[in-house]
Tab-separated table of C-alpha atoms in Angstrom:
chain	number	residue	atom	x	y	z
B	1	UNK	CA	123.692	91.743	92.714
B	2	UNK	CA	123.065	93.535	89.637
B	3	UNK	CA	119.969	92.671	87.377
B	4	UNK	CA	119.591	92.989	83.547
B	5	UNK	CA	118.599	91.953	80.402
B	6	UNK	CA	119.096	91.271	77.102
B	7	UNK	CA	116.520	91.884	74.385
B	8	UNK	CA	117.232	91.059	70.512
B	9	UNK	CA	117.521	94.306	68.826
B	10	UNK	CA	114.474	94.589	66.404
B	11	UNK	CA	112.902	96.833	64.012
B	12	UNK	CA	109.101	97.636	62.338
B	13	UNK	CA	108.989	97.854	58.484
B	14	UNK	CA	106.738	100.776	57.559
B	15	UNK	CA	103.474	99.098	57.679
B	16	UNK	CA	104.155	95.663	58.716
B	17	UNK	CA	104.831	93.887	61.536
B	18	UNK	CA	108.275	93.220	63.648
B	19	UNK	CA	111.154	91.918	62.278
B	20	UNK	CA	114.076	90.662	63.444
B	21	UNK	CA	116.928	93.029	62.779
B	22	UNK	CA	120.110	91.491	60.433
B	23	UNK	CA	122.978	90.255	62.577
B	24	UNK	CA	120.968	89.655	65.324
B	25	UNK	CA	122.155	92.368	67.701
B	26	UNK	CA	121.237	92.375	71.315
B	27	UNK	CA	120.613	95.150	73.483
B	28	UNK	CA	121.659	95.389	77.581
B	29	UNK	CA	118.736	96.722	79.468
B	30	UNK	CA	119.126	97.537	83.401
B	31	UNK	CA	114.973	97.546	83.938
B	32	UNK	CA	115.748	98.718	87.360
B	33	UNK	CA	117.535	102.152	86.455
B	34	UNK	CA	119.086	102.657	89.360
B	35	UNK	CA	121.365	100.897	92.349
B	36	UNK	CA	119.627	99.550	95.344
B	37	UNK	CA	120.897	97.585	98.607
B	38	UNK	CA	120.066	94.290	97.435
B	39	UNK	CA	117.322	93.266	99.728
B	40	UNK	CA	114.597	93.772	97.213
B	41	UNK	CA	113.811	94.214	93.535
B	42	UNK	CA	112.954	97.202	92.438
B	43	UNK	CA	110.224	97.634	90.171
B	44	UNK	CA	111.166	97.331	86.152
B	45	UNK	CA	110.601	99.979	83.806
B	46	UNK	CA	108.984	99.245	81.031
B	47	UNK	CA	111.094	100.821	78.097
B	48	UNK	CA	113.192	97.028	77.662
B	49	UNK	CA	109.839	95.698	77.005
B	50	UNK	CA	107.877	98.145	75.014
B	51	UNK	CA	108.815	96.304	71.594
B	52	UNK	CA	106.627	92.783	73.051
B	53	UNK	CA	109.952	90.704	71.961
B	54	UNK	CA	111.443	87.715	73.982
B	55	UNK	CA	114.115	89.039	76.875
B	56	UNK	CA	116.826	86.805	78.974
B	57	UNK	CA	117.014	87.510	82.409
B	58	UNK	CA	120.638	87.746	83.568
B	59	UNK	CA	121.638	87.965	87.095
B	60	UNK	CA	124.626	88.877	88.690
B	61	UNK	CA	125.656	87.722	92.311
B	62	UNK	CA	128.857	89.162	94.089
B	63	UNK	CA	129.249	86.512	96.738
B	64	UNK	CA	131.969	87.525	98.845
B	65	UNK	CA	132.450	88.324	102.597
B	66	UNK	CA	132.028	91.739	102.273
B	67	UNK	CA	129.228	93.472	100.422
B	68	UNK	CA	131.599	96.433	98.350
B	69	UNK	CA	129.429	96.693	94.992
B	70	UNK	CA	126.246	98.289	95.903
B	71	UNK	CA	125.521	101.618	96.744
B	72	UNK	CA	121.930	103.560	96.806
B	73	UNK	CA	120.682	106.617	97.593
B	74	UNK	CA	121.541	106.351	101.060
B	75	UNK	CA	124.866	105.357	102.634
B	76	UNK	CA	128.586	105.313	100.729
B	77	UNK	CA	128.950	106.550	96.953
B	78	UNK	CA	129.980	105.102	94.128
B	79	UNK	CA	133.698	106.278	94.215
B	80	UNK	CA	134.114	104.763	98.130
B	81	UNK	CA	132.401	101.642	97.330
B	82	UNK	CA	134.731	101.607	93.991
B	83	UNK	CA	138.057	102.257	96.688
B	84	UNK	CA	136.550	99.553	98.940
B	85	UNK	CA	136.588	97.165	95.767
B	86	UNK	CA	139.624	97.576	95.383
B	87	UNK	CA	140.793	97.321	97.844
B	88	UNK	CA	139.895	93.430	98.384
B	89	UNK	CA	142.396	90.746	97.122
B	90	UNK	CA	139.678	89.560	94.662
B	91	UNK	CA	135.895	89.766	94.456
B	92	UNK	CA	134.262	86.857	92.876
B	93	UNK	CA	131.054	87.372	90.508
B	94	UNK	CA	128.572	84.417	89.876
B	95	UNK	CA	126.525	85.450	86.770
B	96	UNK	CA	123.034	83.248	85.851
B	97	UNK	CA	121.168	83.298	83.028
B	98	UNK	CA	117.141	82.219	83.710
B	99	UNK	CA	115.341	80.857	80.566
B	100	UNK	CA	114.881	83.334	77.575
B	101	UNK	CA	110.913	84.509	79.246
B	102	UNK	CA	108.806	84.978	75.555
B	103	UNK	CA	105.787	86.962	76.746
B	104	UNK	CA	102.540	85.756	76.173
B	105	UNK	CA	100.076	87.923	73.356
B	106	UNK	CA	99.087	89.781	76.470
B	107	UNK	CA	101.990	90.726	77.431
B	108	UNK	CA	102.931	92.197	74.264
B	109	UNK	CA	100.670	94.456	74.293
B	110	UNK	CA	100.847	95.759	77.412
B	111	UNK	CA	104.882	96.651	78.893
B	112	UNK	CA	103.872	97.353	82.175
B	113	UNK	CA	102.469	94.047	82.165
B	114	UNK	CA	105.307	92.088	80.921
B	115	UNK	CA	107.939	94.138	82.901
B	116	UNK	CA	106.163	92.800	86.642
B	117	UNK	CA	106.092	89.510	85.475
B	118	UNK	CA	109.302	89.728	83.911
B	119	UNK	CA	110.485	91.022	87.542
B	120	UNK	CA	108.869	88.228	89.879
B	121	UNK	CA	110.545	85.178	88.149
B	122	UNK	CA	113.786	87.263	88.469
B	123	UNK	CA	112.821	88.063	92.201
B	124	UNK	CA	111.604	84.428	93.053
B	125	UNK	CA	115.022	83.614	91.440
B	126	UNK	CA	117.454	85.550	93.225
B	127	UNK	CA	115.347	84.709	96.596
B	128	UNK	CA	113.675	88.442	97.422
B	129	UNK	CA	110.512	90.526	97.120
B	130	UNK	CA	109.843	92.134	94.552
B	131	UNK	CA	108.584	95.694	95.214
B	132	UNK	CA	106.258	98.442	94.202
B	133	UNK	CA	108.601	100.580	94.878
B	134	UNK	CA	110.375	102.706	91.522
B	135	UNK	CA	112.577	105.902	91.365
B	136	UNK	CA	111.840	109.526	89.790
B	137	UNK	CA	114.724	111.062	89.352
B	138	UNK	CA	116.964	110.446	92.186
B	139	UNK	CA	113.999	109.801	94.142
B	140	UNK	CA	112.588	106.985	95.345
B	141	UNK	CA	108.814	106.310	95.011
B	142	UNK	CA	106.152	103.870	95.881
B	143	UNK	CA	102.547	103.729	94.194
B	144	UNK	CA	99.456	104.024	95.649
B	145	UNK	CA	96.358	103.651	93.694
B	146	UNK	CA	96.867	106.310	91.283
B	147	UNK	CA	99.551	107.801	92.891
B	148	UNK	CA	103.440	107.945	93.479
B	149	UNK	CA	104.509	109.157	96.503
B	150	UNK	CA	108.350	109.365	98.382
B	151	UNK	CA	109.742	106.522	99.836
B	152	UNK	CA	110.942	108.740	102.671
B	153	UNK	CA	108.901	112.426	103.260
B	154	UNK	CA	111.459	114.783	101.938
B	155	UNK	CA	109.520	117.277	104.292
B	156	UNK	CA	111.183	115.757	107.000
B	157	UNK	CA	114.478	116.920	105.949
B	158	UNK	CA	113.446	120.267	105.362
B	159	UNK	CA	112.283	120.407	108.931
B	160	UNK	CA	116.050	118.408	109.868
B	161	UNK	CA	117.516	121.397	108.057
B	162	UNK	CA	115.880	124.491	109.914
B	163	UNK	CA	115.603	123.039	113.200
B	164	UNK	CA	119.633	122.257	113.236
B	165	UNK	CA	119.514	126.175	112.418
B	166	UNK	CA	117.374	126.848	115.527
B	167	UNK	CA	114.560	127.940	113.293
B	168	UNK	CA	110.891	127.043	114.589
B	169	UNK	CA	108.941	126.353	111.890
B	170	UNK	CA	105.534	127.777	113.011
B	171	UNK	CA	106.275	131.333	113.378
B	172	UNK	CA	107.002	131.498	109.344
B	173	UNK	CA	103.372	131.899	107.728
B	174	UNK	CA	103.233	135.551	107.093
B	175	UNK	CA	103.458	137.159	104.308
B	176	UNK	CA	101.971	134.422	101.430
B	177	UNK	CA	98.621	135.550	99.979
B	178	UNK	CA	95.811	133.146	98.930
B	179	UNK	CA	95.477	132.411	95.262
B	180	UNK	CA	98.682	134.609	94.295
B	181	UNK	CA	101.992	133.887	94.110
B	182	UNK	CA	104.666	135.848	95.288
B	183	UNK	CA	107.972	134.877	93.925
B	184	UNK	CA	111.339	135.574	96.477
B	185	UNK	CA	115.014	134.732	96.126
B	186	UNK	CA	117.225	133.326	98.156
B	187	UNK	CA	118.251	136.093	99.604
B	188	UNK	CA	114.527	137.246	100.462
B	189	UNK	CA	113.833	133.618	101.687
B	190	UNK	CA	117.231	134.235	104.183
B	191	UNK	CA	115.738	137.312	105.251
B	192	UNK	CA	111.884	135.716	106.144
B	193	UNK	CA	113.308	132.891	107.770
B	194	UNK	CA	115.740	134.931	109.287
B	195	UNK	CA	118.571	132.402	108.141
B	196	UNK	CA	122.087	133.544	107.969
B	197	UNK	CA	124.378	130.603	107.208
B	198	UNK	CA	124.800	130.455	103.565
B	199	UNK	CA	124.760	126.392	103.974
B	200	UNK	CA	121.865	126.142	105.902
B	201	UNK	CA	119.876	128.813	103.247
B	202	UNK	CA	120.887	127.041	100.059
B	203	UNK	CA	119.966	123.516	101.430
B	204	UNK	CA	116.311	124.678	102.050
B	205	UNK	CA	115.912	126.895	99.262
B	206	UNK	CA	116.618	124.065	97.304
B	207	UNK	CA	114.224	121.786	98.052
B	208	UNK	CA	111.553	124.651	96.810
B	209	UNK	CA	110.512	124.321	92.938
B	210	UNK	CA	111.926	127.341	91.112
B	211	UNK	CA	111.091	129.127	88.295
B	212	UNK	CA	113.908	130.136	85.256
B	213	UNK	CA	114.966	133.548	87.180
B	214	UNK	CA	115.768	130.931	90.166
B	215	UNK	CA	112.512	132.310	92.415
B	216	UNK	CA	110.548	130.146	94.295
B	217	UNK	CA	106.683	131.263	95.538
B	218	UNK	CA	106.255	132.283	98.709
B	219	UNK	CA	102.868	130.123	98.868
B	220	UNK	CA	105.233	126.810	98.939
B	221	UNK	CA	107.064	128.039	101.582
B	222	UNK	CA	104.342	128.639	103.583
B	223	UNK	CA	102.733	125.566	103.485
B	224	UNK	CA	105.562	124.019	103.623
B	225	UNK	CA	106.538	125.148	107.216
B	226	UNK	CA	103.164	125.017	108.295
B	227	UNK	CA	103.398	121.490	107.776
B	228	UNK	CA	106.867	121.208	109.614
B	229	UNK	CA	104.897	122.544	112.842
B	230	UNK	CA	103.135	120.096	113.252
B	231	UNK	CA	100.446	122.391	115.595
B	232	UNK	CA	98.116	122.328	113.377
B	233	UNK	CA	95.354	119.518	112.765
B	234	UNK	CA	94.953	118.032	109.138
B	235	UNK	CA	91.550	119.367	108.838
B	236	UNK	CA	93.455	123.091	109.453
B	237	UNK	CA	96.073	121.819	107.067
B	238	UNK	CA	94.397	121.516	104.569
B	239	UNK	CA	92.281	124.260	104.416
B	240	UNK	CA	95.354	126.198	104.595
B	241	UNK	CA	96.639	124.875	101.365
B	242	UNK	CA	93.360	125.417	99.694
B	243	UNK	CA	93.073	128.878	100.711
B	244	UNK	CA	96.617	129.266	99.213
B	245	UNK	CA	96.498	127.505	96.015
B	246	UNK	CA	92.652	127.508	95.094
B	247	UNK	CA	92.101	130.042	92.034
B	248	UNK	CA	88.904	132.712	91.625
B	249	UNK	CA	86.530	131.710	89.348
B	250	UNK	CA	85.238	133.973	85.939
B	251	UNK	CA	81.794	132.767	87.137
B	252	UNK	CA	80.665	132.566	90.217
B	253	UNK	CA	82.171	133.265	93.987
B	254	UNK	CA	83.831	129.930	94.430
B	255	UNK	CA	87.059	129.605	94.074
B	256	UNK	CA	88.167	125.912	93.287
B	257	UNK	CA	91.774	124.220	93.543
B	258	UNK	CA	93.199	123.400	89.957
B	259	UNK	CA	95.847	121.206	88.443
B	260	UNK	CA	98.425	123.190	89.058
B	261	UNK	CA	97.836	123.987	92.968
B	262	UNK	CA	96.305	120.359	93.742
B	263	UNK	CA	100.031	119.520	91.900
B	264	UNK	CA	101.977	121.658	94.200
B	265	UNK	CA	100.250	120.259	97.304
B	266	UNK	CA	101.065	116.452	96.646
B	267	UNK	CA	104.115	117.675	95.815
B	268	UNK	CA	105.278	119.555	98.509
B	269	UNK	CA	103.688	117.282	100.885
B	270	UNK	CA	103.755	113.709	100.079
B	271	UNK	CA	106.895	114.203	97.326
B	272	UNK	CA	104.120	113.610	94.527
B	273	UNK	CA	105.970	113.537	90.817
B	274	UNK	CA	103.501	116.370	89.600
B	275	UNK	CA	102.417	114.256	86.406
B	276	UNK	CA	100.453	111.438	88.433
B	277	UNK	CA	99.331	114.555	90.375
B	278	UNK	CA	97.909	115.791	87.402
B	279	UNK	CA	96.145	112.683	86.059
B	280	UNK	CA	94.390	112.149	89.777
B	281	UNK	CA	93.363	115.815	89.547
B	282	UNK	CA	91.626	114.837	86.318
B	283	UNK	CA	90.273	111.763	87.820
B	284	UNK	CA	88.580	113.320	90.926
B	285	UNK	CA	86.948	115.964	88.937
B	286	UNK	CA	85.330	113.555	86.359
B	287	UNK	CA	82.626	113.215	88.776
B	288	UNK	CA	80.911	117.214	88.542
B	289	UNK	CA	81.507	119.763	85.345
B	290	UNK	CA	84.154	121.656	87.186
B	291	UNK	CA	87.873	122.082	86.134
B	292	UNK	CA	88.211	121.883	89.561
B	293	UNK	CA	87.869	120.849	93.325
B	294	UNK	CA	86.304	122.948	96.447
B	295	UNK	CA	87.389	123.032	99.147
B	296	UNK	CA	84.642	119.931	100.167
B	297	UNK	CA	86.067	118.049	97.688
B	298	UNK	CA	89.757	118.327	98.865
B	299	UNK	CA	89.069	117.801	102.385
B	300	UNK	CA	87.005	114.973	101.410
B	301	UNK	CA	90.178	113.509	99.377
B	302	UNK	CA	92.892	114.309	101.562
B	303	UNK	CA	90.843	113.298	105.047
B	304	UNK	CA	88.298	110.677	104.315
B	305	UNK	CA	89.571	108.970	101.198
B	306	UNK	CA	90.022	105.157	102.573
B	307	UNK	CA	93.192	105.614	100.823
B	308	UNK	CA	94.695	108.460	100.065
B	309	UNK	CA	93.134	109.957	103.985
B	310	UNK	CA	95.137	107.101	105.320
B	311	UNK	CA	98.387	108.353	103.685
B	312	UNK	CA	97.707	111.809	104.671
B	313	UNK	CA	97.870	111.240	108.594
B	314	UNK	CA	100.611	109.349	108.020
B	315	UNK	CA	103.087	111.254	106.044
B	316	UNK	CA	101.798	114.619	108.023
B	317	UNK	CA	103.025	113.819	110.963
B	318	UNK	CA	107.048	113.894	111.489
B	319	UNK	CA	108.228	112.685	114.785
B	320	UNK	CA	110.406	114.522	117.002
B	321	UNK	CA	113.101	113.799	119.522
B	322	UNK	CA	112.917	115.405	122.800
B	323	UNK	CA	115.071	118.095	121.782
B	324	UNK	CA	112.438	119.318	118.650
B	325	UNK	CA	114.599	118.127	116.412
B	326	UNK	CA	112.792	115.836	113.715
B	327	UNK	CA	113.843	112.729	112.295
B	328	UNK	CA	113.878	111.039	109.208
B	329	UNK	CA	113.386	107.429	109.716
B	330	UNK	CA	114.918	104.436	107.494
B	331	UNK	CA	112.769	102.877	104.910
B	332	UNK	CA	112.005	99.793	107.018
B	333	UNK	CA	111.759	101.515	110.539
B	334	UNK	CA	108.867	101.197	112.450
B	335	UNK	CA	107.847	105.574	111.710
B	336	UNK	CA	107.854	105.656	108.119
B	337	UNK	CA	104.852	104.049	105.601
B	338	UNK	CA	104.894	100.623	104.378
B	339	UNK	CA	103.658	99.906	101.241
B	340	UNK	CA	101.787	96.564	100.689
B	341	UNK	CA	101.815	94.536	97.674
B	342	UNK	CA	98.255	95.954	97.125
B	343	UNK	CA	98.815	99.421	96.450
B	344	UNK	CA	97.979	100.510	100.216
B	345	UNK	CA	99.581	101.992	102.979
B	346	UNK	CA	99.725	101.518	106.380
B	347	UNK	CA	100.173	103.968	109.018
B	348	UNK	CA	102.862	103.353	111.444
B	349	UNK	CA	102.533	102.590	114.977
B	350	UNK	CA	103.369	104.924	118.185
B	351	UNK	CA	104.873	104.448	120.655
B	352	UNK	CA	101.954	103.556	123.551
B	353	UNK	CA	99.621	101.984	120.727
């Protein structure tokens, strides 16, 4: 079920208003970006409607016994859903066009306006929700309030990664000073971790941030394991990444957590894109003259925030089989976040609640 649209091509004359190109081209917009498993849509990004012109929704339905054309992050690629295709006598495609949608004045003006609504009449059309949820990359993201986080903690699958290599997380803390970075490479990270299969070592190297010599700092590491632990409380937690990441001041004997470490944090932690991270730093420090937050501040943010506290406890805690050996659950099982059409999130039940 593939979703797009069409938008006449169209152009500004230098100092005037739109006008309709000659010819009257049309342009094939996938507002989606990406491939998903059909059971919801996604949510539209707003380049198809920046120009404020009238789109037609097209939709595409592949109605056959067996689902071969979609693929997603998870589960087969493109080239064995492409063999499984083919592998069918015939696949039949059912292709709809909705009403040309001509968005109202406000909707010109704002795309991220006229790309939702643009995306509910195609959701109410095909018969599913339509979600908050958007990828990054090759991730996928949800929003809440100000913030994008991962679908799925990618911590998690750090932690799958070293525990498969019999490595306990908790014992790796050493070594990372506060407020300075100390930038390793690979073969320094095998060595701390005491890692020696070359598999297992570039898997979780990777999933640090590196710099253009291919170094990652030692501070991320830290945090990041200290995280996978899982004996710490979040109150610890985050005073650990404070203490990392917080900067000395010119002025003063505070030291106060910047952009750039409250960044890394959301990043390594909740899979924050480190732009929104960036603009919420700004946000929370509207309120006093500082470029930055204390540690009273953060722990007030990351613990006690009605929303973004919430989120916290639940994406900081990665269950574990009875073997230590954590998993990462599916988007819809009953351990990872949902997010609500509202922007919030809702932590997941245990087992004995």
């Amino acid at each position: 079920m593939t979703r797009l649209l069409a938008a006449e091509w169209w152009r500004r004359s230098e100092g005037g208003p739109l006008q309709e190109a000659s010819g009257r081209r049309w342009v094939l917009f996938f507002p989606e970006g990406t491939c998903s498993n059909k059971k919801a849509l996604l949510k539209f990004k707003p380049g198809a409607f920046i120009a404020g012109v009238p789109v037609q929704p097209v939709l595409i339905r592949y109605p056959n016994s067996l689902d071969t054309t979609s693929w997603a992050w998870r589960g087969p690629g493109v080239l064995q859903v492409l063999w499984l295709t083919a592998s069918q006598p015939c696949s039949i495609v059912d292709v709809e066009f909705l009403p040309v949608y001509h968005p109202s004045p406000e909707e010109s003006r704002d795309p991220t306006l006229y790309a939702n609504n643009v995306q509910r009449v195609m959701a109410q059309a095909l018969g599913i929700p339509a979600t908050e949820c958007e990828f990054v990359g090759s991730l996928p993201v949800i929003v809440v309030g100000r913030l994008k986080v991962a679908l799925e903690p990618q911590l998690w699958e750090l932690g799958k990664v070293l525990r498969k290599a019999g490595l306990s997380p908790g014992y790796v803390d050493a070594g990372a000073e506060p407020g300075r970075s100390r930038m390793i490479s690979q073969e320094e990270f095998a060595r701390q971790l005491q890692l020696s299969d070359p598999q297992t070592v570039a898997g979780a190297f990777g999933y640090f941030q590196q710099d253009t010599k291919g170094l990652v700092d030692f501070r991320d590491v830290a945090l990041a394991l200290a995280a996978l632990d899982g004996g710490r409380s979040l109150e610890e937690l985050t005073r650990l990444a404070f203490e990392l990441f917080a900067e000395e001041q010119a002025e003063g004997p505070n030291r106060l957590l910047c952009k750039d470490g409250f960044s890394t944090i959301l990043h390594l932690l909740l899979g924050s894109p480190r732009p929104a991270a960036a603009a919420l730093h700004a946000e929370l420090c509207q309120a006093g003259p500082s470029r930055g937050l204390s540690l009273c501040q953060f722990q007030n943010f990351s613990l006690h925030d009605p929303l973004y506290g919430k989120l916290f406890s639940t994406y900081l805690r990665p269950p574990h089989t009875s073997r230590g050996t954590s998993q990462t659950p599916k988007a819809s099982s009953p351990g990872s976040p949902t997010a609500l059409a509202n922007g919030t999130v809702q932590a997941p039940k245990q087992k004995g609640d």
